[in-house]
Every structure is written in C-alpha cells, then in structure tokens.
Amino acid sequence: MKILLKNGNIVFGDKVEKGDLVLENGRIAFAGGTYSGESDKSYDVSGKMVLPGLIDMHTHLRDPGLEYKEDIISGSRSAVAGGFTSIACMPNTRPSLDNPALVAYVKYKSKECGLCKVLPIGAVTKGQKGETLAELRLMSDQGAVAFSDDGSPVATAHMLRLALEYTKDFDGLIISHCEDVSLTDGGYVNEGKNASLAGLKGITRASEDVGTARDLIVAKTMDARIHIAHVSTSGAVDLIRFFKKQGVKVTAETCPQYLFATDKEILDFNTFAKINPPLREESDNQALIEGIKDGTIDVLATDHAPHHIDDKRVDFSQAAFGSIGLESAVGLNTRLIEKGVVDWTGLAKLMSTNPARILKLKETGEIKTGYVADITVIDPDIEYVFDAKKTFSKARNSLFDGWKLKGKAIMTIVDGQVVYNNSKITPFGRE
Amino acid sequence: MSKLDLLGLKGVPREEITKILDGAAEMKKILMSGKKKISLLEGKSVFLMFYEPSTRTSSSFDEAAKILGANTINLAVSSSSVKKGETLIDTAMTLDHMQADVIVIRHSVSGAPKLIAQNTKASVINAGDGLHEHPTQSLLDMFTMREKWGTFEGKKIAIIGDIKHSRVARSNIWGLTAMGANVTICAPATLMPIGVEDLPVTVAKTKEEAAKNADAIMGLRLQLERQDKGMFPSIAEYFKYYGIEKSIIDLAHKDVIVMHPGPVNRGAEIDTDSTDGLNSVITQQVTNGVAVRMSVLAYLTGKLDEFLTPNANKRKVVPL
Ligand SMILES: [Zn+2]
C-alpha cells in the first residue's frame, strides 16, 4: 500500500515546506517536493499541516480493572481522533501494571485493536506501594517504555534512589509525579484566593515544589535520567531550569490544563476542574509558557484521566481527580502558535520529536525518509466548540467541555495506515 | 419560573438582604406573641438533612418551619451513615419524589448544597457547608445588629478567631459589607484564609487593634482539635492573643455588642464574663435565629410578600 499526501505543509525538524509525502510499507518513502509516481491512495492535504505523529507521554487508560471508565480500545479511539499515533499509558490500573505479564497484555490488546501504538509505563514499585521495586527490567524487555508510580510520588526518596540506580543498567526512564504528600495534607484544589472563596481545601504549591526538588536532588546525586510529569507551578519550572543548567538529565512535561486554565474553574464547584496537580493561577500559566520558550519544558502531554460520571457527580471532596484530554489537546496547544510562543516546528517538537527522543522510540518523531510512517494531519483553521459528548472516550469528564477551540487533527496515520480520517475511525487502516 | 435557593450571601444584593431582615422583624412578633402558629406554609414540607450534627441550627429551622405551619421531616443522616453508593444527587432526587418544597442541608463539604440544588425542584437552604458559607447564621447576626443600630452604615465589626475554617465569618464578610458595614478580621496566620488580601476586609494584627472603636465584636467557634493538628500551640496561648475578654471590650465603643455563633468554648474563644456580660447578645442571637429562618422559609417559598401585605393577594382585579 502506497499512500500519497498531496501538497501539504510538511513540518520537518526546523522548517515547514509545502510538498508531497509518500508512505510505503510502514515507512516514509518520500518527503517534500513534488511526487510524480504512482500511489494506491492519494489525499489532497493542501492548506493542512502535516506533522510527525503526535505522541502523548501521559495517558490513563484504566485497563485492566477499571474498564468502566476507559479501556485500551476506547482510549485508543480517542487518541487517534485527537491526532495521537502513540500514547504512553500510566500503570495506576487495578491491579497496577507492575509485572511483565501485564505489560504484555497491554501490548497485545492494543495491537489487536489496530489503532495507535500503546506504550506501557510500568510501576516503579510493586502495587505502586513504594515498598519494593517492581520487575523493572523484565517489564522493560517486554516493552515498557518508562516507569512511574504516577497518581502518587514514589513514596520515599530512598526508593526513588534505588529505582534510578537500578534502571541505569538498561537506561530505563523514571517518570516522576512530584508531590510532598505531607504538604498536600488532604487538599484537592490549588491553595489560594479561589480555594478560600469556595471554602475548598487547598494544596500549597510547596507540595509540588518540594516534591520536585526532592526528585531532582536524588536524580542529580545518582546521575540518572528523570522525567518530571505534569508540571503545574512556577516554582517547579524554576527548579527544573536550575537543575538543567547544572547538567542534570531531567526532562519535563506540562499539559494544556496548566497552560490555559486557572483555579477560577473551581469557584462553581465544577468537579471536572478537580485534577491533580490542581489548576493553578495566571502567573503559573505564564511561568510554564516561559519554560516552553526557553526549553525548560520539553513535552506537552495530556494527562488524559477518564472517569465515569458517577465518580464525578458527587460532592467535591469525594469526586475523582482528573480530566480527559486526548481530543482537546491539539485545539488547545495551537494557542501557543497563535500567541507566538512556538511555531509549527516547535509544536511538533513538544508533541512528537521530544517525546520520541525521551522514550527512545527509534526512527520516530520526525518526518524523514526511512522513518516510521506515523503522521498526523492538522487543519489549523477549523474553529469549533469542544463537545465532550462527541468524543470517542468512554468518559465525559472534560474540563474543556464547551470551550472554543481552533485547530483539529483531521487525519491520523499509524505505520503507514490511515486509522482516522474525516472524523471516522478505521482500525488497521481499512478504509 | 426559576426557584429560589439560599446557598450563600456572596453576591446577594442589599435589597434582598433587607427584605429578609424586614420579614424577620415581623416574624419575631409572632414568635414573641405567645400564639406561635400561623398557616403561611400550610401544606408545605421542609426536609432537614444534617450530615453534620448541629442540634442548635436544626432545631431552629425545625421550629421556624413548624410555626409557619409546614410539615418538617428530619432525615437521619450523618457523614458516617452515608453508605457508599447513594450520592447526594440520589438523595435530592428521592426528596423530589417525596414532593419536598424546601430542603435544608448542612454538610461537611463545600458546595454540597449547590450540588443538591442543581438536582432538585425544591428550594435549598444552605445550613452550613464545609468551609464555605452559613448564610442564615450571618442573617441572624445582621438582624441582631440591626435591632440595635437600625443601620449598618459606617459600623465597625471585628471578627476574631479561626477565620480560615469559619463559614460564619465568610457569610458575614459578604453580608455585612453588602449592607455597608466595615469588617475587620483578626486570626493567627495558620487560621487566616489564604488570599485574604482580596477580601473586602481590614486585617488587624492584634485583637486590640481589631477591637478598637468596634461597634460589634464577634467571636468564632474554635475547633479544639485544630491544636492537635498544630495550628496553634495551646488554648492558653490562643486565648491570650485571640480570646474575647474585658480588656478588649473596653477598647470598643461603650455600647459594643458581643456576639458568638455558639456553642461557646468558655475560656478558649471568649471568657465567661464576656459571654454572660451586659454587652453580650448571644442569647438574643438564638431567638433571632428562629425569626430569621421563618423569614427565609417564607421568602424562598414565595410567601413573604403575602405575609407582609396580607391583603394584597385577596384583592381581585376584575378586568373591564
Ligand atoms: Zn500524576
């Protein structure tokens, strides 16, 4: 099967060029310029942006165990509809994804599903309890791309130290959810003016900042690679910048909710705005944008956190943390282009090239001849009101429901097969 | 027609508060008349749901509703008895099917009354939610002040104590400032809300500063277990710096009124002399609580106008 994308704006490493793209046998066969040869299928993508397939480093699929919230299939459908060709799924499932058999299960089920690539993230500790290391190397051999106790921090600095030391032998990556639980102290929204007005229990920024400092100090001492998940505070941005300058091998991600929303969203007791880390304030949004500009923040993830409506339609204290995000990410992140923070090549780096590099995905994350044919086509001009009811996720808990967005993935191609086109999902590229 | 709820005082305009207070003044006459029964809310049902124990507030609502002729139903609920599975929304829908007209709810979580209000046809009264608001307590405080002063304009009210965890303080800040009063608050930093600088209040460093020239001094209930959580070192230390006692009452206007939402921890927030002293209106607050709740119940069910101008609805206008 030879697929031709005609006349698109192709986003290469450092430039955008009008031209054709040919995908054959799961690889990029031709990129840029005019292609005059044969093809089995041809699509006119003039006026559209052609990006290396988007990679979400931080998705919760709830499978196994909590499939009523989301499963590998529904999550994959949501991912490709959002333009993602690969998603890395967090291990806080039931049971935790803490052994090679479960890693194999995720790989198998996602392959059967035939949509995006699902990259399992294994737990750092057994049951994510923070007591003993999980079978990190066996999981790595089975295809785990990283390790995390996400949902919570690795319980102790000592356990984090052991994990960082141990994974160095096979260049494993620890993804860190930074939080000092003693400072969180049972809070569930950002501590500040708006929490006071609503009378909701706040989480001081110090909780994330202290957690970040702890993890960076340990990583520095161990000279190990660490990736900081969902950065939300200006303090954490400063810490990451400081440690990066010292040569610590740290990378970091943030998510649209921390760039474009604030804790004003909680004033109406909207439980969809209850997420962890919590929505912060304007000054934090700004610090994160500065972090993107100067390279402190490497990646835009989603922290797609699906929940059943019953887990959200309860009082604020009982409501589950999280918002879905796979299908709103493109429409939100293109705001960075509108604001002049990045251009299209910058966005491709944040959403594809850097995640591929950090997760060590080979020949992925860039449009280059010979590379894997994972491609996302974005229409930058579509304006729409985001409707969570119309997403492919099982969940409806979107913080962004009703938001005005601009820019949308219109075609998603995985391994040279069109899996999403014109709002339709086609597993295995069977159009 | 959209129903009326009383979820908080933030954003409630002066006219509306005035109307409820005017209503309460008339209600108090009935309460004090010795013939404590009218039929204004006959046929209405008022459900009381107290997820947090509060004999004082629930019996005050109960009495208010009964005097007005409503049926009251106490739902035996408490945080511990809330079984996993039945949510507040389920409960709200159940009460709808029982034809509830008014639901009075107290809950330990901020926003819980709002969640109920969004899912029921009944009028919902917030009888205290988490750290958010307690509007009827504030209305009765205001009613008590207005009885003494007639106006709020230019009055200084000092609220001293655990502001951070006090829904009474929050409602009073919104209510009193809406009515034109000046509010000064004073608390140890661990018991002061974050972002206080954005509230329409003056923050006093010491209780003496707060009490100086005050027209009213309001104490707040201190949950003694906050000491175990390290929010203040000892009752003795707390009382010395934030307790209401004669020395600060002397700094206020000589006819200052001393208030407290009750029940009082004597010797922690306020000493016995001040609680029972001449300036104290703490017992009047309790009486006024019933009158204010009568007025609120009548207001939310659309009966207050009928009560205040009894002949208005009887006059028939025959079109020519
Ligand atoms: Zn996390």
PDB file of N, CA, C and O in Angstrom, chain A residues 185 188 191-201 267-269 271 310 312-318, chain B residues 10 87-89 107 109-112 114-115 118-119 129-132 164 170 174 193-195 198-199:
ATOM      1  N   ASP A 185      -1.664  17.350  52.390  1.00  0.00           N
ATOM      2  CA  ASP A 185      -2.479  17.386  53.605  1.00  0.00           C
ATOM      3  C   ASP A 185      -3.981  17.250  53.315  1.00  0.00           C
ATOM      4  O   ASP A 185      -4.802  17.964  53.880  1.00  0.00           O
ATOM      5  N   TYR A 188      -7.451  19.416  47.827  1.00  0.00           N
ATOM      6  CA  TYR A 188      -7.812  18.942  46.488  1.00  0.00           C
ATOM      7  C   TYR A 188      -7.941  20.033  45.437  1.00  0.00           C
ATOM      8  O   TYR A 188      -8.343  19.751  44.326  1.00  0.00           O
ATOM      9  N   GLU A 191      -4.203  25.916  46.577  1.00  0.00           N
ATOM     10  CA  GLU A 191      -4.392  26.793  47.727  1.00  0.00           C
ATOM     11  C   GLU A 191      -4.220  28.231  47.275  1.00  0.00           C
ATOM     12  O   GLU A 191      -3.190  28.594  46.711  1.00  0.00           O
ATOM     13  N   GLY A 192      -5.242  29.039  47.487  1.00  0.00           N
ATOM     14  CA  GLY A 192      -5.172  30.426  47.059  1.00  0.00           C
ATOM     15  C   GLY A 192      -6.505  31.085  47.266  1.00  0.00           C
ATOM     16  O   GLY A 192      -7.398  30.531  47.916  1.00  0.00           O
ATOM     17  N   LYS A 193      -6.614  32.254  46.701  1.00  0.00           N
ATOM     18  CA  LYS A 193      -7.807  33.076  46.874  1.00  0.00           C
ATOM     19  C   LYS A 193      -9.083  32.305  46.513  1.00  0.00           C
ATOM     20  O   LYS A 193     -10.070  32.339  47.239  1.00  0.00           O
ATOM     21  N   ASN A 194      -9.035  31.613  45.386  1.00  0.00           N
ATOM     22  CA  ASN A 194     -10.258  30.967  44.919  1.00  0.00           C
ATOM     23  C   ASN A 194     -10.659  29.780  45.790  1.00  0.00           C
ATOM     24  O   ASN A 194     -11.844  29.525  45.992  1.00  0.00           O
ATOM     25  N   ALA A 195      -9.671  29.055  46.307  1.00  0.00           N
ATOM     26  CA  ALA A 195      -9.983  27.975  47.247  1.00  0.00           C
ATOM     27  C   ALA A 195     -10.613  28.560  48.506  1.00  0.00           C
ATOM     28  O   ALA A 195     -11.568  28.010  49.058  1.00  0.00           O
ATOM     29  N   SER A 196     -10.099  29.697  48.950  1.00  0.00           N
ATOM     30  CA  SER A 196     -10.660  30.338  50.141  1.00  0.00           C
ATOM     31  C   SER A 196     -12.095  30.758  49.902  1.00  0.00           C
ATOM     32  O   SER A 196     -12.959  30.575  50.756  1.00  0.00           O
ATOM     33  N   LEU A 197     -12.355  31.328  48.733  1.00  0.00           N
ATOM     34  CA  LEU A 197     -13.717  31.791  48.435  1.00  0.00           C
ATOM     35  C   LEU A 197     -14.693  30.628  48.394  1.00  0.00           C
ATOM     36  O   LEU A 197     -15.807  30.712  48.891  1.00  0.00           O
ATOM     37  N   ALA A 198     -14.260  29.536  47.773  1.00  0.00           N
ATOM     38  CA  ALA A 198     -15.152  28.380  47.651  1.00  0.00           C
ATOM     39  C   ALA A 198     -15.174  27.568  48.934  1.00  0.00           C
ATOM     40  O   ALA A 198     -16.029  26.713  49.118  1.00  0.00           O
ATOM     41  N   GLY A 199     -14.221  27.815  49.807  1.00  0.00           N
ATOM     42  CA  GLY A 199     -14.139  27.022  51.028  1.00  0.00           C
ATOM     43  C   GLY A 199     -13.676  25.604  50.761  1.00  0.00           C
ATOM     44  O   GLY A 199     -14.036  24.681  51.482  1.00  0.00           O
ATOM     45  N   LEU A 200     -12.891  25.429  49.702  1.00  0.00           N
ATOM     46  CA  LEU A 200     -12.390  24.089  49.379  1.00  0.00           C
ATOM     47  C   LEU A 200     -10.961  23.957  49.884  1.00  0.00           C
ATOM     48  O   LEU A 200     -10.207  24.926  49.909  1.00  0.00           O
ATOM     49  N   LYS A 201     -10.595  22.732  50.260  1.00  0.00           N
ATOM     50  CA  LYS A 201      -9.297  22.542  50.910  1.00  0.00           C
ATOM     51  C   LYS A 201      -8.165  22.640  49.893  1.00  0.00           C
ATOM     52  O   LYS A 201      -8.127  21.895  48.910  1.00  0.00           O
ATOM     53  N   LEU A 267     -14.607  27.710  41.221  1.00  0.00           N
ATOM     54  CA  LEU A 267     -15.499  28.574  42.004  1.00  0.00           C
ATOM     55  C   LEU A 267     -16.943  28.099  41.952  1.00  0.00           C
ATOM     56  O   LEU A 267     -17.707  28.325  42.870  1.00  0.00           O
ATOM     57  N   ASP A 268     -17.288  27.427  40.864  1.00  0.00           N
ATOM     58  CA  ASP A 268     -18.648  26.945  40.722  1.00  0.00           C
ATOM     59  C   ASP A 268     -18.794  25.493  41.194  1.00  0.00           C
ATOM     60  O   ASP A 268     -19.784  24.848  40.924  1.00  0.00           O
ATOM     61  N   PHE A 269     -17.785  24.994  41.881  1.00  0.00           N
ATOM     62  CA  PHE A 269     -17.776  23.603  42.352  1.00  0.00           C
ATOM     63  C   PHE A 269     -17.896  22.611  41.193  1.00  0.00           C
ATOM     64  O   PHE A 269     -18.510  21.555  41.327  1.00  0.00           O
ATOM     65  N   THR A 271     -16.745  19.764  39.407  1.00  0.00           N
ATOM     66  CA  THR A 271     -15.797  18.708  39.777  1.00  0.00           C
ATOM     67  C   THR A 271     -14.898  18.292  38.607  1.00  0.00           C
ATOM     68  O   THR A 271     -13.877  17.658  38.823  1.00  0.00           O
ATOM     69  N   ASP A 310     -20.347   8.818  37.427  1.00  0.00           N
ATOM     70  CA  ASP A 310     -20.669   8.580  38.838  1.00  0.00           C
ATOM     71  C   ASP A 310     -19.510   8.947  39.765  1.00  0.00           C
ATOM     72  O   ASP A 310     -19.713   9.203  40.951  1.00  0.00           O
ATOM     73  N   LYS A 312     -17.724  11.509  39.315  1.00  0.00           N
ATOM     74  CA  LYS A 312     -17.614  12.972  39.300  1.00  0.00           C
ATOM     75  C   LYS A 312     -18.877  13.663  39.819  1.00  0.00           C
ATOM     76  O   LYS A 312     -18.813  14.777  40.308  1.00  0.00           O
ATOM     77  N   ARG A 313     -20.050  12.999  39.666  1.00  0.00           N
ATOM     78  CA  ARG A 313     -21.287  13.632  40.113  1.00  0.00           C
ATOM     79  C   ARG A 313     -21.517  13.372  41.595  1.00  0.00           C
ATOM     80  O   ARG A 313     -22.508  12.798  42.013  1.00  0.00           O
ATOM     81  N   VAL A 314     -20.547  13.771  42.382  1.00  0.00           N
ATOM     82  CA  VAL A 314     -20.630  13.643  43.838  1.00  0.00           C
ATOM     83  C   VAL A 314     -20.047  14.932  44.406  1.00  0.00           C
ATOM     84  O   VAL A 314     -19.603  15.786  43.643  1.00  0.00           O
ATOM     85  N   ASP A 315     -20.092  15.068  45.727  1.00  0.00           N
ATOM     86  CA  ASP A 315     -19.580  16.313  46.272  1.00  0.00           C
ATOM     87  C   ASP A 315     -18.077  16.434  46.011  1.00  0.00           C
ATOM     88  O   ASP A 315     -17.405  15.453  45.732  1.00  0.00           O
ATOM     89  N   PHE A 316     -17.593  17.666  46.091  1.00  0.00           N
ATOM     90  CA  PHE A 316     -16.234  17.962  45.632  1.00  0.00           C
ATOM     91  C   PHE A 316     -15.166  17.118  46.318  1.00  0.00           C
ATOM     92  O   PHE A 316     -14.191  16.705  45.707  1.00  0.00           O
ATOM     93  N   SER A 317     -15.370  16.837  47.600  1.00  0.00           N
ATOM     94  CA  SER A 317     -14.328  16.108  48.330  1.00  0.00           C
ATOM     95  C   SER A 317     -14.244  14.661  47.851  1.00  0.00           C
ATOM     96  O   SER A 317     -13.173  14.065  47.852  1.00  0.00           O
ATOM     97  N   GLN A 318     -15.381  14.107  47.448  1.00  0.00           N
ATOM     98  CA  GLN A 318     -15.391  12.701  47.039  1.00  0.00           C
ATOM     99  C   GLN A 318     -15.067  12.508  45.569  1.00  0.00           C
ATOM    100  O   GLN A 318     -14.748  11.406  45.134  1.00  0.00           O
TER     101      GLN A 318
ATOM    102  N   LYS B  10     -22.643  35.589  49.236  1.00  0.00           N
ATOM    103  CA  LYS B  10     -21.769  36.244  48.259  1.00  0.00           C
ATOM    104  C   LYS B  10     -22.611  36.640  47.046  1.00  0.00           C
ATOM    105  O   LYS B  10     -23.290  35.817  46.447  1.00  0.00           O
ATOM    106  N   THR B  87     -25.564   8.702  46.442  1.00  0.00           N
ATOM    107  CA  THR B  87     -24.919  10.003  46.380  1.00  0.00           C
ATOM    108  C   THR B  87     -25.904  11.073  46.796  1.00  0.00           C
ATOM    109  O   THR B  87     -27.100  10.844  46.932  1.00  0.00           O
ATOM    110  N   LEU B  88     -25.373  12.273  46.989  1.00  0.00           N
ATOM    111  CA  LEU B  88     -26.230  13.407  47.317  1.00  0.00           C
ATOM    112  C   LEU B  88     -27.272  13.616  46.233  1.00  0.00           C
ATOM    113  O   LEU B  88     -28.397  14.018  46.505  1.00  0.00           O
ATOM    114  N   ILE B  89     -26.866  13.356  44.985  1.00  0.00           N
ATOM    115  CA  ILE B  89     -27.798  13.560  43.875  1.00  0.00           C
ATOM    116  C   ILE B  89     -28.954  12.569  43.969  1.00  0.00           C
ATOM    117  O   ILE B  89     -30.111  12.931  43.781  1.00  0.00           O
ATOM    118  N   HIS B 107     -23.658  20.203  55.487  1.00  0.00           N
ATOM    119  CA  HIS B 107     -22.760  19.157  55.001  1.00  0.00           C
ATOM    120  C   HIS B 107     -21.323  19.599  55.239  1.00  0.00           C
ATOM    121  O   HIS B 107     -21.016  20.786  55.232  1.00  0.00           O
ATOM    122  N   VAL B 109     -18.870  19.233  53.337  1.00  0.00           N
ATOM    123  CA  VAL B 109     -18.128  19.561  52.115  1.00  0.00           C
ATOM    124  C   VAL B 109     -18.689  20.821  51.459  1.00  0.00           C
ATOM    125  O   VAL B 109     -19.886  20.919  51.212  1.00  0.00           O
ATOM    126  N   SER B 110     -17.811  21.756  51.177  1.00  0.00           N
ATOM    127  CA  SER B 110     -18.219  22.975  50.489  1.00  0.00           C
ATOM    128  C   SER B 110     -18.844  22.620  49.152  1.00  0.00           C
ATOM    129  O   SER B 110     -18.340  21.763  48.433  1.00  0.00           O
ATOM    130  N   GLY B 111     -19.936  23.290  48.826  1.00  0.00           N
ATOM    131  CA  GLY B 111     -20.559  23.059  47.521  1.00  0.00           C
ATOM    132  C   GLY B 111     -21.622  21.979  47.533  1.00  0.00           C
ATOM    133  O   GLY B 111     -22.358  21.838  46.562  1.00  0.00           O
ATOM    134  N   ALA B 112     -21.719  21.186  48.610  1.00  0.00           N
ATOM    135  CA  ALA B 112     -22.719  20.114  48.649  1.00  0.00           C
ATOM    136  C   ALA B 112     -24.155  20.656  48.475  1.00  0.00           C
ATOM    137  O   ALA B 112     -24.926  20.085  47.709  1.00  0.00           O
ATOM    138  N   LYS B 114     -25.089  23.177  46.830  1.00  0.00           N
ATOM    139  CA  LYS B 114     -25.237  23.568  45.424  1.00  0.00           C
ATOM    140  C   LYS B 114     -25.515  22.332  44.565  1.00  0.00           C
ATOM    141  O   LYS B 114     -26.349  22.359  43.660  1.00  0.00           O
ATOM    142  N   LEU B 115     -24.787  21.264  44.860  1.00  0.00           N
ATOM    143  CA  LEU B 115     -24.994  20.013  44.126  1.00  0.00           C
ATOM    144  C   LEU B 115     -26.443  19.541  44.279  1.00  0.00           C
ATOM    145  O   LEU B 115     -27.079  19.118  43.316  1.00  0.00           O
ATOM    146  N   GLN B 118     -28.835  21.862  42.322  1.00  0.00           N
ATOM    147  CA  GLN B 118     -28.829  21.642  40.878  1.00  0.00           C
ATOM    148  C   GLN B 118     -29.648  20.422  40.471  1.00  0.00           C
ATOM    149  O   GLN B 118     -29.927  20.230  39.298  1.00  0.00           O
ATOM    150  N   ASN B 119     -29.975  19.582  41.437  1.00  0.00           N
ATOM    151  CA  ASN B 119     -30.637  18.330  41.099  1.00  0.00           C
ATOM    152  C   ASN B 119     -31.993  18.144  41.766  1.00  0.00           C
ATOM    153  O   ASN B 119     -32.462  17.029  41.918  1.00  0.00           O
ATOM    154  N   ASP B 129     -21.975  24.741  54.881  1.00  0.00           N
ATOM    155  CA  ASP B 129     -21.283  23.746  54.049  1.00  0.00           C
ATOM    156  C   ASP B 129     -19.780  23.913  54.156  1.00  0.00           C
ATOM    157  O   ASP B 129     -19.224  24.937  53.783  1.00  0.00           O
ATOM    158  N   GLY B 130     -19.148  22.910  54.675  1.00  0.00           N
ATOM    159  CA  GLY B 130     -17.684  22.867  54.737  1.00  0.00           C
ATOM    160  C   GLY B 130     -17.099  24.153  55.262  1.00  0.00           C
ATOM    161  O   GLY B 130     -17.475  24.639  56.336  1.00  0.00           O
ATOM    162  N   LEU B 131     -16.171  24.691  54.506  1.00  0.00           N
ATOM    163  CA  LEU B 131     -15.545  25.950  54.884  1.00  0.00           C
ATOM    164  C   LEU B 131     -16.096  27.080  54.035  1.00  0.00           C
ATOM    165  O   LEU B 131     -15.437  28.083  53.820  1.00  0.00           O
ATOM    166  N   HIS B 132     -17.296  26.902  53.511  1.00  0.00           N
ATOM    167  CA  HIS B 132     -17.797  27.833  52.510  1.00  0.00           C
ATOM    168  C   HIS B 132     -18.693  28.917  53.125  1.00  0.00           C
ATOM    169  O   HIS B 132     -18.201  29.993  53.406  1.00  0.00           O
ATOM    170  N   LYS B 164     -10.219  31.094  59.020  1.00  0.00           N
ATOM    171  CA  LYS B 164      -9.976  30.175  57.916  1.00  0.00           C
ATOM    172  C   LYS B 164     -11.025  29.075  57.813  1.00  0.00           C
ATOM    173  O   LYS B 164     -11.475  28.738  56.738  1.00  0.00           O
ATOM    174  N   ARG B 170     -17.197  33.834  56.728  1.00  0.00           N
ATOM    175  CA  ARG B 170     -17.287  34.103  55.293  1.00  0.00           C
ATOM    176  C   ARG B 170     -18.620  34.746  54.929  1.00  0.00           C
ATOM    177  O   ARG B 170     -18.673  35.747  54.232  1.00  0.00           O
ATOM    178  N   TRP B 174     -19.410  38.761  53.467  1.00  0.00           N
ATOM    179  CA  TRP B 174     -20.191  39.153  52.274  1.00  0.00           C
ATOM    180  C   TRP B 174     -21.427  39.942  52.664  1.00  0.00           C
ATOM    181  O   TRP B 174     -21.730  40.981  52.060  1.00  0.00           O
ATOM    182  N   PRO B 193      -7.509  32.800  56.263  1.00  0.00           N
ATOM    183  CA  PRO B 193      -7.592  32.246  54.901  1.00  0.00           C
ATOM    184  C   PRO B 193      -6.524  32.825  53.974  1.00  0.00           C
ATOM    185  O   PRO B 193      -6.170  33.992  54.086  1.00  0.00           O
ATOM    186  N   ILE B 194      -6.031  31.958  53.074  1.00  0.00           N
ATOM    187  CA  ILE B 194      -5.097  32.415  52.052  1.00  0.00           C
ATOM    188  C   ILE B 194      -5.849  33.351  51.106  1.00  0.00           C
ATOM    189  O   ILE B 194      -7.012  33.133  50.815  1.00  0.00           O
ATOM    190  N   GLY B 195      -5.178  34.400  50.660  1.00  0.00           N
ATOM    191  CA  GLY B 195      -5.819  35.307  49.709  1.00  0.00           C
ATOM    192  C   GLY B 195      -6.725  36.311  50.388  1.00  0.00           C
ATOM    193  O   GLY B 195      -7.560  36.939  49.756  1.00  0.00           O
ATOM    194  N   ASP B 198      -7.574  39.833  49.146  1.00  0.00           N
ATOM    195  CA  ASP B 198      -8.570  40.103  48.108  1.00  0.00           C
ATOM    196  C   ASP B 198      -9.984  40.211  48.663  1.00  0.00           C
ATOM    197  O   ASP B 198     -10.924  40.459  47.918  1.00  0.00           O
ATOM    198  N   LEU B 199     -10.143  39.962  49.955  1.00  0.00           N
ATOM    199  CA  LEU B 199     -11.475  40.075  50.551  1.00  0.00           C
ATOM    200  C   LEU B 199     -11.723  41.535  50.953  1.00  0.00           C
ATOM    201  O   LEU B 199     -10.774  42.264  51.264  1.00  0.00           O
TER     202      LEU B 199
END
